[in-house]
mmCIF file of C-alpha atoms in Angstrom:
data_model
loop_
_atom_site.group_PDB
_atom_site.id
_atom_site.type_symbol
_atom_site.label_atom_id
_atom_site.label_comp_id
_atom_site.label_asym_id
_atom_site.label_seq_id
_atom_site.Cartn_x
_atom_site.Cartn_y
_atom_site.Cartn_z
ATOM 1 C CA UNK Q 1 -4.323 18.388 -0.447
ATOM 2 C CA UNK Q 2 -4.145 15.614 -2.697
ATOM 3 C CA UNK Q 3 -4.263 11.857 -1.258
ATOM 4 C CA UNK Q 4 -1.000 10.084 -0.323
ATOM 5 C CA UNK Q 5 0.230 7.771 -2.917
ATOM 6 C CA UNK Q 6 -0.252 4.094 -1.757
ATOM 7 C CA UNK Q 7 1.969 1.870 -3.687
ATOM 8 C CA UNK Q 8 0.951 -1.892 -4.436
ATOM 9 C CA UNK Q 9 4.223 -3.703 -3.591
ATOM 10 C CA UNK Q 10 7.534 -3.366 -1.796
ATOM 11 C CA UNK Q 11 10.345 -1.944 -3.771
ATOM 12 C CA UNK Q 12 12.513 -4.700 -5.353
ATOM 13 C CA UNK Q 13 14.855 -5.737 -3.022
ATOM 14 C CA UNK Q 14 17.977 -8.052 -3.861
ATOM 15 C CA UNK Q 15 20.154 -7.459 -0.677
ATOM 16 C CA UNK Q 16 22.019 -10.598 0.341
ATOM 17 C CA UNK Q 17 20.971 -12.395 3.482
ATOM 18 C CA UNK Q 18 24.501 -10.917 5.257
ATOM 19 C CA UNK Q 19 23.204 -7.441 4.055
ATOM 20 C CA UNK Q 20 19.534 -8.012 5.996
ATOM 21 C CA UNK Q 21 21.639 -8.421 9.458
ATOM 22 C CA UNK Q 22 22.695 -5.704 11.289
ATOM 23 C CA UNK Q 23 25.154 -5.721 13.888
ATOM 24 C CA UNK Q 24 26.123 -2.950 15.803
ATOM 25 C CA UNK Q 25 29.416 -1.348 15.970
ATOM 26 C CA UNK Q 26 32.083 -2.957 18.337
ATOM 27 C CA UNK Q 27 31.060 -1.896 21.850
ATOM 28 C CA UNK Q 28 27.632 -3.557 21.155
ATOM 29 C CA UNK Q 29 25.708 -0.338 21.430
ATOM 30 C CA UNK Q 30 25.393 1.658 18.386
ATOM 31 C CA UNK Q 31 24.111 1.127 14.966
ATOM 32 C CA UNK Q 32 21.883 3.251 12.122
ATOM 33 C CA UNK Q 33 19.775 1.927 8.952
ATOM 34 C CA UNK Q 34 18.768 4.058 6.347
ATOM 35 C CA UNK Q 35 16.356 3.935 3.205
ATOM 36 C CA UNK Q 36 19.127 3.794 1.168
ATOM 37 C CA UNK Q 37 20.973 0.997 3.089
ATOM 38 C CA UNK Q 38 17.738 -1.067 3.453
ATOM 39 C CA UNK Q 39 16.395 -0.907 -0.437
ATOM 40 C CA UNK Q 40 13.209 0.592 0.524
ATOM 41 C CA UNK Q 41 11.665 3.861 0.770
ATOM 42 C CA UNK Q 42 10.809 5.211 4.077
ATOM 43 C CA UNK Q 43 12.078 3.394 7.396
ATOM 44 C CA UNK Q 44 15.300 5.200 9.298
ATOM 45 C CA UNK Q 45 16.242 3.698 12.558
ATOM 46 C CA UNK Q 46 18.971 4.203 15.006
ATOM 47 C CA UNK Q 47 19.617 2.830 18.828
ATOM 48 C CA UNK Q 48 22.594 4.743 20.491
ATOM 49 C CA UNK Q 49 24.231 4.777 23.606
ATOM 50 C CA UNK Q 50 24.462 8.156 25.644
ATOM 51 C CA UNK Q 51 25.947 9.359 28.273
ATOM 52 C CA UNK Q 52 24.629 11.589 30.835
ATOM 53 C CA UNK Q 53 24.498 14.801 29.401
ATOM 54 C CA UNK Q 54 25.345 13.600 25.681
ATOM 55 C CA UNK Q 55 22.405 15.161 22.586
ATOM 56 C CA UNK Q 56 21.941 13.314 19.686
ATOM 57 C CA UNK Q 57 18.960 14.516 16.907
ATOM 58 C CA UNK Q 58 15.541 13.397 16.110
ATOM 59 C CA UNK Q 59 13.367 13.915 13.412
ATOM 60 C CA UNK Q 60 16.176 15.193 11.096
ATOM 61 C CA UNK Q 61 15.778 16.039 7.820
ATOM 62 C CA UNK Q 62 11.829 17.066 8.412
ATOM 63 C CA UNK Q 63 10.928 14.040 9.483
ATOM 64 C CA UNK Q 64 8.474 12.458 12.064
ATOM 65 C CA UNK Q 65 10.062 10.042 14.740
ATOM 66 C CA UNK Q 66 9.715 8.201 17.840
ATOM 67 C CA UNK Q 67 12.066 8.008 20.323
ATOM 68 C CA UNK Q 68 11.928 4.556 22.480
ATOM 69 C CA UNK Q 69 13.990 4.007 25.772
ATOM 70 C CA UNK Q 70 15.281 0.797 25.895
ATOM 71 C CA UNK Q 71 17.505 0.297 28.856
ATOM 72 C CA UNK Q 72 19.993 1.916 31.529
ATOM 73 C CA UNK Q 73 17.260 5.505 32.031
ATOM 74 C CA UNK Q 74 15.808 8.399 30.308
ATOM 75 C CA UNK Q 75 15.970 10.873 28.385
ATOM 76 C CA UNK Q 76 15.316 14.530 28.360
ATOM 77 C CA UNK Q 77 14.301 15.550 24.301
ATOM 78 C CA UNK Q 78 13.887 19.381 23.424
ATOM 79 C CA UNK Q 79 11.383 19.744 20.653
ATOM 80 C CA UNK Q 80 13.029 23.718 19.982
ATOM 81 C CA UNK Q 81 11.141 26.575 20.552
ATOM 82 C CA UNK Q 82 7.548 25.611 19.325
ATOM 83 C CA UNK Q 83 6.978 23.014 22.122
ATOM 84 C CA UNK Q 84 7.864 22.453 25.611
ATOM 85 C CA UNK Q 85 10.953 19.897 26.746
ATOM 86 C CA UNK Q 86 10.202 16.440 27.630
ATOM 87 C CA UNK Q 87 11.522 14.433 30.171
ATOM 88 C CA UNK Q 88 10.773 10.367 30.559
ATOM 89 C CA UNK Q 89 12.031 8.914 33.271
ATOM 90 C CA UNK Q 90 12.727 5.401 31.080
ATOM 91 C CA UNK Q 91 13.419 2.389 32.909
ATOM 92 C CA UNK Q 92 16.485 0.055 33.080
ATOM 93 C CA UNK Q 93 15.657 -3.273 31.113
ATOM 94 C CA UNK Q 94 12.699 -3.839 28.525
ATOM 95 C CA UNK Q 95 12.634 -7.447 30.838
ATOM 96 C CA UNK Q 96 12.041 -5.025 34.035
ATOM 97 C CA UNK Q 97 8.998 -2.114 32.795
ATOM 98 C CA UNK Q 98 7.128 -1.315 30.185
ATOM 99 C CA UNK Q 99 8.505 1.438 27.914
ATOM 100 C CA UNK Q 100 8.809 4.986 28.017
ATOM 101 C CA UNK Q 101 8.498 6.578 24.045
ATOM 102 C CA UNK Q 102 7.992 10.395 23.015
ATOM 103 C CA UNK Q 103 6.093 10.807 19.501
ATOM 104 C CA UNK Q 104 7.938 13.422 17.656
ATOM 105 C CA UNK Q 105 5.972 15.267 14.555
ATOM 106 C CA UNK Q 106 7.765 15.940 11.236
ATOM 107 C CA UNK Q 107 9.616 19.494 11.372
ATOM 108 C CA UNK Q 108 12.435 20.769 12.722
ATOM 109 C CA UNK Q 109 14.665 18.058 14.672
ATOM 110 C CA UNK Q 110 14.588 17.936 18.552
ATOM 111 C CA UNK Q 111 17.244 17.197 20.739
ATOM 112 C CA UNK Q 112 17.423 14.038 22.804
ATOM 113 C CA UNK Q 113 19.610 13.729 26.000
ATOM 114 C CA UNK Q 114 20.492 11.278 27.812
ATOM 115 C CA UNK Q 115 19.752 10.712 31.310
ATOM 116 C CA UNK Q 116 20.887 7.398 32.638
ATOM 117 C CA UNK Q 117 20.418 5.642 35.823
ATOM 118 C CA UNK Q 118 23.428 3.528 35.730
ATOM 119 C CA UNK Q 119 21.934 0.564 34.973
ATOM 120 C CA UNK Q 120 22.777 0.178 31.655
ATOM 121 C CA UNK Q 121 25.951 -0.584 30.139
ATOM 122 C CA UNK Q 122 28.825 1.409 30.193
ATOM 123 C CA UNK Q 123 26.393 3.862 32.541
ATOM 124 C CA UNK Q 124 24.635 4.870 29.236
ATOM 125 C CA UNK Q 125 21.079 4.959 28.252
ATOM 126 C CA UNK Q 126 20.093 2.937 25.304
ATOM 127 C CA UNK Q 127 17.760 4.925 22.672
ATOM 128 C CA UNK Q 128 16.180 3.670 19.447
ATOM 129 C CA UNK Q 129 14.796 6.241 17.019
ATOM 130 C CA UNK Q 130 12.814 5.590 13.657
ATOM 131 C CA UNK Q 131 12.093 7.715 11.813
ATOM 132 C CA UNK Q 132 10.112 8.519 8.377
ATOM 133 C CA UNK Q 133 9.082 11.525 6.060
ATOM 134 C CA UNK Q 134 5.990 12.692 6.209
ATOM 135 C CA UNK Q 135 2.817 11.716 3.438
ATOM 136 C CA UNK Q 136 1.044 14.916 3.530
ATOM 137 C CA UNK Q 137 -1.513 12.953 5.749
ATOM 138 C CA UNK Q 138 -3.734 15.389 7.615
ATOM 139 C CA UNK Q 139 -4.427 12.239 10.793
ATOM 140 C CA UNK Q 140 -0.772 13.501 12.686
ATOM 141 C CA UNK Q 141 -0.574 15.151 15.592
ATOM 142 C CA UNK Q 142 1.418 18.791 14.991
ATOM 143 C CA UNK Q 143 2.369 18.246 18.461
ATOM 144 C CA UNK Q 144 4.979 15.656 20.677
ATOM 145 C CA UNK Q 145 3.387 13.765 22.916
ATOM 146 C CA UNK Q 146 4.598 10.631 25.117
ATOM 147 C CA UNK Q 147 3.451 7.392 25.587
ATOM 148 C CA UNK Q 148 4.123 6.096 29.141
ATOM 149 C CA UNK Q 149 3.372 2.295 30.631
ATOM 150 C CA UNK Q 150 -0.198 3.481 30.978
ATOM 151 C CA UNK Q 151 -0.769 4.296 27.448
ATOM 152 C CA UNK Q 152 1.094 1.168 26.191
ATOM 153 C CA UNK Q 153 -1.491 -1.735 25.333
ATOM 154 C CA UNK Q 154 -0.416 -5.131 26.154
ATOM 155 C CA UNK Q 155 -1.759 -8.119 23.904
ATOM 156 C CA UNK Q 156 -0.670 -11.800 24.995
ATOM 157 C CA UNK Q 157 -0.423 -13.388 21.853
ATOM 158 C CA UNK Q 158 -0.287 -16.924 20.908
ATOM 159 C CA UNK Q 159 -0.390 -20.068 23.159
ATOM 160 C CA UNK Q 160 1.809 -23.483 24.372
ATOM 161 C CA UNK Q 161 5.335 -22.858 23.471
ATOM 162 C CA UNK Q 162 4.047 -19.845 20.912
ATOM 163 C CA UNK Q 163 2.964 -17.602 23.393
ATOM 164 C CA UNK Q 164 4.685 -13.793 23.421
ATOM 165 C CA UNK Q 165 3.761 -10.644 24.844
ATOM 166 C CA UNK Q 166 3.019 -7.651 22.590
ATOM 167 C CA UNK Q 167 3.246 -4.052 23.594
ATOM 168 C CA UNK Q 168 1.772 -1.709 21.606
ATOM 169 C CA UNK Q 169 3.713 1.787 21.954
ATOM 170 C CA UNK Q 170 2.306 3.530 18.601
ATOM 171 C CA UNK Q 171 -0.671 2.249 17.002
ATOM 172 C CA UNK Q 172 -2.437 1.903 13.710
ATOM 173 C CA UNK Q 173 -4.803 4.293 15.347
ATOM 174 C CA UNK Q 174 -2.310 6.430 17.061
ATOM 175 C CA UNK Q 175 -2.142 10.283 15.682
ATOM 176 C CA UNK Q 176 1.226 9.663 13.809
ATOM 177 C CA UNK Q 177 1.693 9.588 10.029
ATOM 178 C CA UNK Q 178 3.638 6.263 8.790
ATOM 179 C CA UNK Q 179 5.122 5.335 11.591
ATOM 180 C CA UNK Q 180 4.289 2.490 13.614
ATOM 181 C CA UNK Q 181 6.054 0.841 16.890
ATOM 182 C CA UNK Q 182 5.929 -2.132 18.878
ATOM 183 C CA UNK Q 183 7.716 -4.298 20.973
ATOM 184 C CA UNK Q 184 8.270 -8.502 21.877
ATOM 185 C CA UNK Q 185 8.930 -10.548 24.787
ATOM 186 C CA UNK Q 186 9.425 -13.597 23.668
ATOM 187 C CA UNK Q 187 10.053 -16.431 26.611
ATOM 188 C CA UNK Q 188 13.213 -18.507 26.204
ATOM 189 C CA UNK Q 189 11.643 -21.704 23.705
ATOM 190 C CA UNK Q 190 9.032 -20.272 22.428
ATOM 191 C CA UNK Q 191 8.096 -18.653 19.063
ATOM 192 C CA UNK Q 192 7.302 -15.786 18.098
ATOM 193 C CA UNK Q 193 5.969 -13.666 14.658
ATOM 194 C CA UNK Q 194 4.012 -17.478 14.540
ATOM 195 C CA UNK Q 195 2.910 -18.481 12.671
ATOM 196 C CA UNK Q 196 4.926 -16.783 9.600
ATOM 197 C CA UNK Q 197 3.393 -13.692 8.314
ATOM 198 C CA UNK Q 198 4.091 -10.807 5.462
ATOM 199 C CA UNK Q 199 3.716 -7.655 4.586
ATOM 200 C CA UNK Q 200 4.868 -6.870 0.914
ATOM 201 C CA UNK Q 201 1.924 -6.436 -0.904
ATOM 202 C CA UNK Q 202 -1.586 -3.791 -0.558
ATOM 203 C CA UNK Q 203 -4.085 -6.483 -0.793
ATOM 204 C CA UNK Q 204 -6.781 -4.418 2.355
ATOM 205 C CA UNK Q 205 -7.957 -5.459 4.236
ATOM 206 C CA UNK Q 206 -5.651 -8.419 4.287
ATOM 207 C CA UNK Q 207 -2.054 -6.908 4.072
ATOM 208 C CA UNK Q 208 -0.397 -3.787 2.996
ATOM 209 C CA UNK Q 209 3.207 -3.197 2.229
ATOM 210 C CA UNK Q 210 5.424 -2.178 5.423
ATOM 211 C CA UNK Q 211 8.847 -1.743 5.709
ATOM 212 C CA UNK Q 212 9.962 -3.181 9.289
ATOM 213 C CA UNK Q 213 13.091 -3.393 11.561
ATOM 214 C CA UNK Q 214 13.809 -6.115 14.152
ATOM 215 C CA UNK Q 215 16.267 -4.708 17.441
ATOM 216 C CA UNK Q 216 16.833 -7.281 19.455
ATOM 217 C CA UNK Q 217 18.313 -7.197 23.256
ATOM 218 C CA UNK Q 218 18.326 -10.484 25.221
ATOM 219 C CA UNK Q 219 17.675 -10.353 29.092
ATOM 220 C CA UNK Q 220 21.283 -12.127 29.126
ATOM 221 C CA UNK Q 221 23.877 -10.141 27.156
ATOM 222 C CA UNK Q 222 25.618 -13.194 25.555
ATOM 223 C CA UNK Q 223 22.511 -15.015 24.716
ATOM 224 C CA UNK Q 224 20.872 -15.136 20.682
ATOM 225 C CA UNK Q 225 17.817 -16.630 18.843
ATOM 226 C CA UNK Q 226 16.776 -17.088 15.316
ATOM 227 C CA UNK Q 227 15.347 -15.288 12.703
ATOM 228 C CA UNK Q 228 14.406 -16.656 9.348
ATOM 229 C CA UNK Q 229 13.661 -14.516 6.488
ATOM 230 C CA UNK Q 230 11.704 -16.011 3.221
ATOM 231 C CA UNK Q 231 10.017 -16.077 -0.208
ATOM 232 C CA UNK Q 232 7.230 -18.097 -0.603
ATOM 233 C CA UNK Q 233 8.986 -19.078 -3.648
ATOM 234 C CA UNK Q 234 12.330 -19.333 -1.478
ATOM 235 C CA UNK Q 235 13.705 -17.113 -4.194
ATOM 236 C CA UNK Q 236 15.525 -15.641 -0.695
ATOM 237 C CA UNK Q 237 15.457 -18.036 2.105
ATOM 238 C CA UNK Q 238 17.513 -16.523 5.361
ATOM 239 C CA UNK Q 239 18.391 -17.955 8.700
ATOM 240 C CA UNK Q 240 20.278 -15.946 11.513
ATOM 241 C CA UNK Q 241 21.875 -16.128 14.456
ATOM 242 C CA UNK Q 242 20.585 -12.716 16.505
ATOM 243 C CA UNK Q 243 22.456 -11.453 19.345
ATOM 244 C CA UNK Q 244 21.956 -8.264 21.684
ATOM 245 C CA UNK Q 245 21.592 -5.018 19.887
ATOM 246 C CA UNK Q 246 21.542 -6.626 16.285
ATOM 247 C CA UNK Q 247 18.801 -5.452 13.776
ATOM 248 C CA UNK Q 248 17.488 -7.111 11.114
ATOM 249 C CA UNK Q 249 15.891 -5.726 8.037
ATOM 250 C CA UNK Q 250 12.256 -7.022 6.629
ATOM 251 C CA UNK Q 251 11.961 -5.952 3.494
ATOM 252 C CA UNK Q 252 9.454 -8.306 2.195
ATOM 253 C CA UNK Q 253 8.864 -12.019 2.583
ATOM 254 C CA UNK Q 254 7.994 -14.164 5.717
ATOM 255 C CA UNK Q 255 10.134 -13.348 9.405
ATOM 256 C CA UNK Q 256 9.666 -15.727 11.707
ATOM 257 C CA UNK Q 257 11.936 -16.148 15.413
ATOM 258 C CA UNK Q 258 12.457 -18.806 17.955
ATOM 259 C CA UNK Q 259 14.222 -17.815 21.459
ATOM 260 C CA UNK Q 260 16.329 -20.021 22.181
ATOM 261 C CA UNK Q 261 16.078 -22.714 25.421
ATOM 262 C CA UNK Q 262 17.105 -20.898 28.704
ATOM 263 C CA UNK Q 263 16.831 -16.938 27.663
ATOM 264 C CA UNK Q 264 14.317 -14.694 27.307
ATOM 265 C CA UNK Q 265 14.333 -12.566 24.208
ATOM 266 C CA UNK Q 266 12.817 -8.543 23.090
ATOM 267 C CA UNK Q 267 12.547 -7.125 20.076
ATOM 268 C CA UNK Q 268 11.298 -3.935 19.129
ATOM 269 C CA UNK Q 269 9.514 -3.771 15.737
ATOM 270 C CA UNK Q 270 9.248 -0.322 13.765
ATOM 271 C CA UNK Q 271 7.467 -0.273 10.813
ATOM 272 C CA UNK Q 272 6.811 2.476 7.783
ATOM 273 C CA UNK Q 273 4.576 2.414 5.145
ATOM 274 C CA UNK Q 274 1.421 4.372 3.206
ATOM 275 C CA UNK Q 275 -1.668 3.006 5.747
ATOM 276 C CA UNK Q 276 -2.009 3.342 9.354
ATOM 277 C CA UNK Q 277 -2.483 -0.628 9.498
ATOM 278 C CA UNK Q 278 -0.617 -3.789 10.613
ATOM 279 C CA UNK Q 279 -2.632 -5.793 8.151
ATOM 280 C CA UNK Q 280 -0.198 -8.785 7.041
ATOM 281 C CA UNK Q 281 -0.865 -12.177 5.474
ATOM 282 C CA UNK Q 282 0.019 -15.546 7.168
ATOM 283 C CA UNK Q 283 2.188 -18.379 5.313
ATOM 284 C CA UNK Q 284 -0.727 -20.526 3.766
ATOM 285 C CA UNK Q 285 1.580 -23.694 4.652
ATOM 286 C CA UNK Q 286 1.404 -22.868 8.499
ATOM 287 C CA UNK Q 287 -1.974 -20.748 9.103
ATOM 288 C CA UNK Q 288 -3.509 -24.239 10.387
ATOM 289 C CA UNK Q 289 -2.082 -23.219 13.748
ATOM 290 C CA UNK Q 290 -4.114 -20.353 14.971
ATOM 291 C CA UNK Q 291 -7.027 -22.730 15.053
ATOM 292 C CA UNK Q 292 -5.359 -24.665 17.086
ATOM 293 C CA UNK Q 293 -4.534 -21.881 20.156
ATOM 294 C CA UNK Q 294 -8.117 -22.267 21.072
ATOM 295 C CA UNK Q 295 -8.024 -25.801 22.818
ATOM 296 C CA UNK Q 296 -4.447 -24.848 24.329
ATOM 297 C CA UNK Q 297 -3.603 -22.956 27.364
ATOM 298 C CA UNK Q 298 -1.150 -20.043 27.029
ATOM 299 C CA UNK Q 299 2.690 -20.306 28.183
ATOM 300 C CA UNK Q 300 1.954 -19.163 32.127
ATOM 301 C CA UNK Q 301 5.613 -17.589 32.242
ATOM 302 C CA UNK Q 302 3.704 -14.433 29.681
ATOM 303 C CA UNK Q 303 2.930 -11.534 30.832
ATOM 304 C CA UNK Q 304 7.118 -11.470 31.438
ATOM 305 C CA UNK Q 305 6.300 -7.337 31.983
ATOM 306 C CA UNK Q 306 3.382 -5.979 33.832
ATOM 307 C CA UNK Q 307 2.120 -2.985 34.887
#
C-alpha cells in the first residue's frame, strides 16, 4: 500500500472573515460544514439536535467519524451488521462531566439516536460529528470503540488569567486515521489557544497542516467571547463575536480566544489532516509568554470539570 500523500501547505483559502463564522440555523441548534464550504480538503462537521428516538448518519460517504455528546443525554449509534450497537449514556452540560464520544471507522455509515435526558434544550440531545475520508493509513482501528470520562486525558494548560482546561477525547496517538478531537474550558477572563499558534504549514516536528473547527457553547446561553483569526502578514486579520452553538472555521493563520468577564466558555476543536500530530507553531511576536507560566500560579477556578 503506497504511503499517504502529505501535502506541504493548506489549500489556498480566500473566504471572507463573515464566511469563517458559522452560526447555526434559527433555533440555535443545528448547523453542518463541509470541505467544500470550508476551502479545504478533508474536515466535515455537524452538531444536531435530536429528539428521543430521532437517527441521523455517521460516517457517510465511507468515511471515518466521531461522534461527541455535548449536552441534554446520549445516544444510542448502530454501526450495521458488522459491529455491535453502542449506547453512551452522555451527560447534560460539557460545564457538568467530561464527555462521552464513540470512534467510528471509515465504511458503511452507522446510525446515531438520540437519547436525551431532558436537560438539554428543547428536551433534545446535542451531537457533534466530524468526519473525514480515509488515507489508506494502516494505524486505524477497523472497529468502533468509545471513549468515556476515564479514557479522556485532562491537561491544565496555561497559567494567571491564561489558564484553560484541555480534554483530550481522540489523540495523536489514538487508533484513528486523520481525525483528531478535543475540547476547552475556558474560565470567564481568561485566554485561551495563548499564546497564538498555527497550523498551515508541514515543517515536523514543529507544525503540520490541519484543518480545524471551533463549536462553541457557553455555560450561559446568551453569553459570547472572541475569536481572532490572522496572517502573520495580516493579509486576513478576523475578529468575532462567538455565541452558543456557533463554529468557526481555521483554515490557516493564527486563532486566538478570550472569554469574556463573568461566563465560562467550551469549545470543541476537531481537526483533519495527513499526520497523527497536533504539532503547531506559536506567533514569534507573543511566544515570550510561555516562559513566563513558570514563576506564575495557575487560575485556581481550572479544573472547571473533574472526574
Amino acid at each position: 500500500m503506497p504511503e499517504p500523500i502529505v501535502y506541504p501547505l493548506a489549500p489556498p483559502n480566500n473566504l471572507s472573515c463573515s464566511n469563517l463564522l458559522v452560526r447555526p440555523d434559527p433555533d440555535g441548534t443545528a448547523l453542518s460544514v463541509t470541505p467544500a464550504r470550508a476551502s479545504w480538503r478533508y474536515l466535515s462537521f455537524r452538531a444536531v439536535a435530536l429528539a428521543d428516538g430521532e437517527p441521523v448518519d455517521a460516517g457517510t460517504h465511507g468515511q471515518e467519524a466521531v461522534v461527541v455528546t455535548i449536552a441534554g443525554g446520549g445516544v444510542h449509534v448502530d454501526p450495521g451488521a458488522a459491529h455491535r450497537p453502542i449506547d453512551i449514556p452522555g451527560r447534560s452540560s460539557p460545564f457538568e462531566a467530561l464527555p462521552w464520544a464513540v470512534y467510528l471507522p471509515a465504511g458503511p455509515p452507522a446510525t446515531v439516536v438520540g437519547r436525551p435526558d431532558g436537560s438539554g434544550p428543547d428536551g433534545h440531545v446535542i451531537v457533534a460529528i466530524a468526519e473525514a475520508p480515509p488515507s489508506g493509513s494502516h494505524v486505524a482501528a477497523n472497529a468502533p470503540f468509545v471513549i468515556g470520562p476515564d479514557d479522556v486525558e485532562i491537561e491544565l494548560r496555561g497559567a494567571g488569567s491564561a489558564t484553560r482546561q484541555i480534554n483530550k477525547i481522540v489523540r495523536p496517538e489514538s487508533p484513528a486515521d486523520r481525525l483528531e478531537v478535543v475540547e476547552v474550558l475556558t474560565p470567564s477572563g481568561n485566554w485561551s489557544s495563548w499564546p497564538p499558534h498555527k497550523h498551515d504549514r508541514d515543517d515536523m516536528p514543529n507544525e503540520a497542516v490541519l484543518e480545524e473547527i471551533y463549536y462553541y457553547r457557553f455555560r450561559r446561553r446568551r453569553a459570547w467571547g472572541l475569536q481572532r483569526v490572522y496572517r502573520a502578514d495580516r493579509s486576513r486579520d478576523c475578529t468575532f463575536e462567538v455565541r452558543d452553538g456557533d463554529c468557526v472555521l481555521v483554515t490557516d493563520g493564527y486563532h486566538p480566544f478570550a472569554a469574556a468577564h463573568g461566563d465560562d466558555a467550551y469549545y470543541l476543536n476537531a481537526l483533519a489532516g495527513d499526520r497523527r500530530t497536533m504539532a503547531a507553531s506559536f506567533d514569534p511576536d507573543l511566544d515570550w509568554v510561555r516562559e513566563s507560566w513558570s514563576g506564575m500560579a495557575p487560575d485556581p477556578r481550572v479544573p472547571l470539570v473533574g472526574r
